Short mmCIF file of C-alpha atoms in Angstrom, two decimals:
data_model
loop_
_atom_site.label_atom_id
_atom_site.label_comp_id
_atom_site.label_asym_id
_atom_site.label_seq_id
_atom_site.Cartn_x
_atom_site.Cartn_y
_atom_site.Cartn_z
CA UNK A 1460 0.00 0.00 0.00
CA UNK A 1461 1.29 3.58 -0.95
CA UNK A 1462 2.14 6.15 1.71
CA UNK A 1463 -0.76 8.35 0.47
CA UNK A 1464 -3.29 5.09 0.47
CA UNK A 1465 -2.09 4.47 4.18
CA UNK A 1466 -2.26 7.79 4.91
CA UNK A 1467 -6.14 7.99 4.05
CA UNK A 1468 -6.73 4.91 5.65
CA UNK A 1469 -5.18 6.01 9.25
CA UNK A 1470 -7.54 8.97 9.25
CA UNK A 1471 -10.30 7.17 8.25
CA UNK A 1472 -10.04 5.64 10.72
CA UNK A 1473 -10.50 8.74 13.09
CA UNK A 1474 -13.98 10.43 12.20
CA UNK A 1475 -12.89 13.81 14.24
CA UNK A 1476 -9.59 13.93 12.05
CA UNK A 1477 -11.41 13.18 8.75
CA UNK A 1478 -14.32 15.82 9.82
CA UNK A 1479 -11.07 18.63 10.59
CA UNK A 1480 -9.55 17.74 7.08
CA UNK A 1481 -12.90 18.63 5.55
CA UNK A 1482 -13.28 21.86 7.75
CA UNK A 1483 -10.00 22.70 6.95
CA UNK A 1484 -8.82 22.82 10.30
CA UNK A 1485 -5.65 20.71 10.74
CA UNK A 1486 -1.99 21.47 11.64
CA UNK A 1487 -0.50 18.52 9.13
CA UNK A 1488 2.73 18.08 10.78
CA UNK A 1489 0.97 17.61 14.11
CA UNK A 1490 -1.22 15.09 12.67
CA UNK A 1491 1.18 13.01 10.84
CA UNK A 1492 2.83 12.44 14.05
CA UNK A 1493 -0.26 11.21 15.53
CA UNK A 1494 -0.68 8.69 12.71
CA UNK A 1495 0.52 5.09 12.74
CA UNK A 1496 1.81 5.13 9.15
CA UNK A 1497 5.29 4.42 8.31
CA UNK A 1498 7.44 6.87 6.64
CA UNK A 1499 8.62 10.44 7.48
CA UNK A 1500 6.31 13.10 9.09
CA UNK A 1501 6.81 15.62 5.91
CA UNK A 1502 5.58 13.15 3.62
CA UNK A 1503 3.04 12.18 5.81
CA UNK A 1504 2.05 16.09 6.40
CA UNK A 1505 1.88 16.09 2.07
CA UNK A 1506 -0.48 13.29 2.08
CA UNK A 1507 -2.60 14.88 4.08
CA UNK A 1508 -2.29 18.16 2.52
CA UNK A 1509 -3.69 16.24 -0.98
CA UNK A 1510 -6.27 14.45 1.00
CA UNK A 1511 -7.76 17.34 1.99
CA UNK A 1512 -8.41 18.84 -1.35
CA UNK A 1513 -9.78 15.78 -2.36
CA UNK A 1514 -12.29 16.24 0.25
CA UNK A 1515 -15.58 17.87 -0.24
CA UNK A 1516 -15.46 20.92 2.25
CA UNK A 1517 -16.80 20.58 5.21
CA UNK A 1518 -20.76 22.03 5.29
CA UNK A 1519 -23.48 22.88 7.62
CA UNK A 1520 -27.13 23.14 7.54
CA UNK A 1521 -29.87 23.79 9.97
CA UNK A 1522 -32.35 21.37 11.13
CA UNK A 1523 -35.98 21.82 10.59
CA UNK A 1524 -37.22 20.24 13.75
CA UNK A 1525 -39.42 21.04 17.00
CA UNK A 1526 -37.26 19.99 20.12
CA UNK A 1527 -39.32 19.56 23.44
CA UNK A 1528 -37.97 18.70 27.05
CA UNK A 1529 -40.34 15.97 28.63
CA UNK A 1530 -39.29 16.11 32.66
CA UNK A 1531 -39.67 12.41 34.73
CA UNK A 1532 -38.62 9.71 32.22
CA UNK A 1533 -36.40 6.86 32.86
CA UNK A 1534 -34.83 3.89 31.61
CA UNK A 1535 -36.64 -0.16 32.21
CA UNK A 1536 -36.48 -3.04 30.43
CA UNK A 1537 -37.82 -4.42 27.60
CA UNK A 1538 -41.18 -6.00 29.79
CA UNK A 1539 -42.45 -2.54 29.59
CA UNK A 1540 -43.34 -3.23 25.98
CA UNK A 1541 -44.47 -6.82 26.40
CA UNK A 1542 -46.77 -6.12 29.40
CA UNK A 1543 -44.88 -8.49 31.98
CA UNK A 1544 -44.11 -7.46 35.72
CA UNK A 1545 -41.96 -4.04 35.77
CA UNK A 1546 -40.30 -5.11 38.88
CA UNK A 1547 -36.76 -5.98 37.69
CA UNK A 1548 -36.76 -2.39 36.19
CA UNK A 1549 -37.73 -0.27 39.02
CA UNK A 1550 -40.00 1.98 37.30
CA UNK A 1551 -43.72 2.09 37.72
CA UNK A 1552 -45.27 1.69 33.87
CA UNK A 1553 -48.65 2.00 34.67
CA UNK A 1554 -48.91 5.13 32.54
CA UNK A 1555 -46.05 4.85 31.15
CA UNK A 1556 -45.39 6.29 27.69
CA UNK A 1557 -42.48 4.47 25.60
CA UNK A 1558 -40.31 7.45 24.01
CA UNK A 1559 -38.00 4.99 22.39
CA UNK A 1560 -36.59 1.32 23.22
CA UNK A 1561 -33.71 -0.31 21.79
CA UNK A 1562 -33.04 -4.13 22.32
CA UNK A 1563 -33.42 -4.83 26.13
CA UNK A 1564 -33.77 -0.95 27.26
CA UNK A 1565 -36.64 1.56 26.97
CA UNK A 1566 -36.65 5.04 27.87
CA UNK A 1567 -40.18 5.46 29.25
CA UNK A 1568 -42.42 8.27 31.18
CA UNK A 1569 -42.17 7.71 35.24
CA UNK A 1570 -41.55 9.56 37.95
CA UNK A 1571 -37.34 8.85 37.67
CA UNK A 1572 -34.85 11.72 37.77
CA UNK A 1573 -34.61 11.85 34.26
CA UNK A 1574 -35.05 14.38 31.22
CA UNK A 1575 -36.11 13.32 27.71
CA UNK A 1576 -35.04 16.20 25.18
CA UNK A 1577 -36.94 14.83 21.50
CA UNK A 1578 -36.28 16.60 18.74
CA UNK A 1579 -39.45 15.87 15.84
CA UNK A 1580 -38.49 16.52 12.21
CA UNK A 1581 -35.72 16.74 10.21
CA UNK A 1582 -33.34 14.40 11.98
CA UNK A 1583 -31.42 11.54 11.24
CA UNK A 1584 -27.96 10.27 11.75
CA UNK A 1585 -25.95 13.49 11.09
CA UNK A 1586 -28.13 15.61 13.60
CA UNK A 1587 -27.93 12.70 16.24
CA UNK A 1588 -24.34 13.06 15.94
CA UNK A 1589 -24.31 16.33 15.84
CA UNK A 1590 -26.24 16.46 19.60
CA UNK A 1591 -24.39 14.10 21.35
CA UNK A 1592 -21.06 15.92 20.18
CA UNK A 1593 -22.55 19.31 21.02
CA UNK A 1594 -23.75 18.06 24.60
CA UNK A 1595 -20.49 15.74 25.20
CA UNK A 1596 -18.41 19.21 24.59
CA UNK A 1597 -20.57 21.39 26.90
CA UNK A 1598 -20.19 18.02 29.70
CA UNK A 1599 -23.26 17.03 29.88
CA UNK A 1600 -24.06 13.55 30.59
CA UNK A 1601 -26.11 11.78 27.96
CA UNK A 1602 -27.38 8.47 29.56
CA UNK A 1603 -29.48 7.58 26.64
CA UNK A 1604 -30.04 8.54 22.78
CA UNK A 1605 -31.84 7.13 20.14
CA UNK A 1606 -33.47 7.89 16.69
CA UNK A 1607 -36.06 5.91 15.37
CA UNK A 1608 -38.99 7.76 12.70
CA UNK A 1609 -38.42 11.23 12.42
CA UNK A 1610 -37.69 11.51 16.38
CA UNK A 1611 -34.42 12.16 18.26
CA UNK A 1612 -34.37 11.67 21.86
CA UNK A 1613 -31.56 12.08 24.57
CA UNK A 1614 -31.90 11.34 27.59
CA UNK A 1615 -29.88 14.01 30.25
CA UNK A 1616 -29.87 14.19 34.29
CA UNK A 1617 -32.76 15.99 35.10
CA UNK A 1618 -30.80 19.05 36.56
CA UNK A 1619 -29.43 19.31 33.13
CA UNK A 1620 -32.23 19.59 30.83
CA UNK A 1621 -32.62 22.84 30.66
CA UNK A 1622 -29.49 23.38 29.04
CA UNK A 1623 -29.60 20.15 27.20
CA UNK A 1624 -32.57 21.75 25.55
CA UNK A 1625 -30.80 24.88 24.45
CA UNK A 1626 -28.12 22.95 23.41
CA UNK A 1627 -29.74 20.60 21.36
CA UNK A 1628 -31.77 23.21 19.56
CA UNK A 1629 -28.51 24.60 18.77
CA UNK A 1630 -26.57 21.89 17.77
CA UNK A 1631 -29.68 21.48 14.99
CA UNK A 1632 -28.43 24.99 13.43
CA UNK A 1633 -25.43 23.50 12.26
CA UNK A 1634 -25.48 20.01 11.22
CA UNK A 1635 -22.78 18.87 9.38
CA UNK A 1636 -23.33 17.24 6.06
#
């Protein structure tokens, strides 16, 4: 394999490094140290120079899409769906309304110490991506998030949701593409 095509493969390999090539954003001699490829660091720092223009640049669009905090959620298990005893998961389900469940878990309505923030729209992959990142940089602690028909949903400590919510609805401004 060429020094270029192992040069391409080490940052695909690392999303955020790909994403800074594409924003134009990099120091290349700083990142060709970083990489596991073998040869010298200015040849390296070259490759990824030519990688770069070969990139499309880096854009952003905003995200049509009405986000909504929902207080008192938490996480059970899967018997929440199915009807069985709710014991094992330690929240009452009674009125319980499913916001999303994936495999085992559910993130349902209860009186836990929990925040939903769902985002209805325009959302998919990019946007969920785009939240997490957005709320992972301002340290807030994401305990759940899912996507599933046209609804994103995180799931944030409850003394957090207020500025999960702000932060979500800004992290949908600028959604890479």
């Amino acid at each position: 394999m060429s020094l270029a095509a192992e040069t391409r493969a080490a940052v695909r390999a690392r999303p955020w490094l790909l994403r800074a090539l594409r924003a134009g954003a990099v120091n290349y001699a700083a990142a060709a140290e970083t990489l596991d490829v073998d040869g010298d660091t200015d040849s390296i720092a070259t490759a990824l120079r030519r990688f770069e223009a070969d990139l499309d640049p880096l854009d952003e669009g905003s995200r049509e899409a009405t986000v909504r905090m929902r207080s008192g959620v938490g996480l059970a298990g899967v018997d929440v769906l199915t009807g069985e005893s709710a014991a094992d998961s330690g929240a009452e389900t009674d009125d319980a309304d499913v916001l999303l469940a994936v495999g085992e878990e559910a993130i349902v309505t209860t009186d836990e110490s929990l925040t939903a923030i769902l985002a209805e729209g325009d959302v998919d992959t990019a946007a969920l991506s785009a939240v997490v990142d957005r709320l992972r940089a301002e340290n807030v602690v994401v305990d759940a998030a899912g996507l599933a028909g046209g609804t994103l949903v995180v799931v944030v400590p409850r003394s957090d949701g207020a500025n999960a919510l702000r932060h979500v609805e800004s992290a949908l401004e600028s959604v890479p593409a």
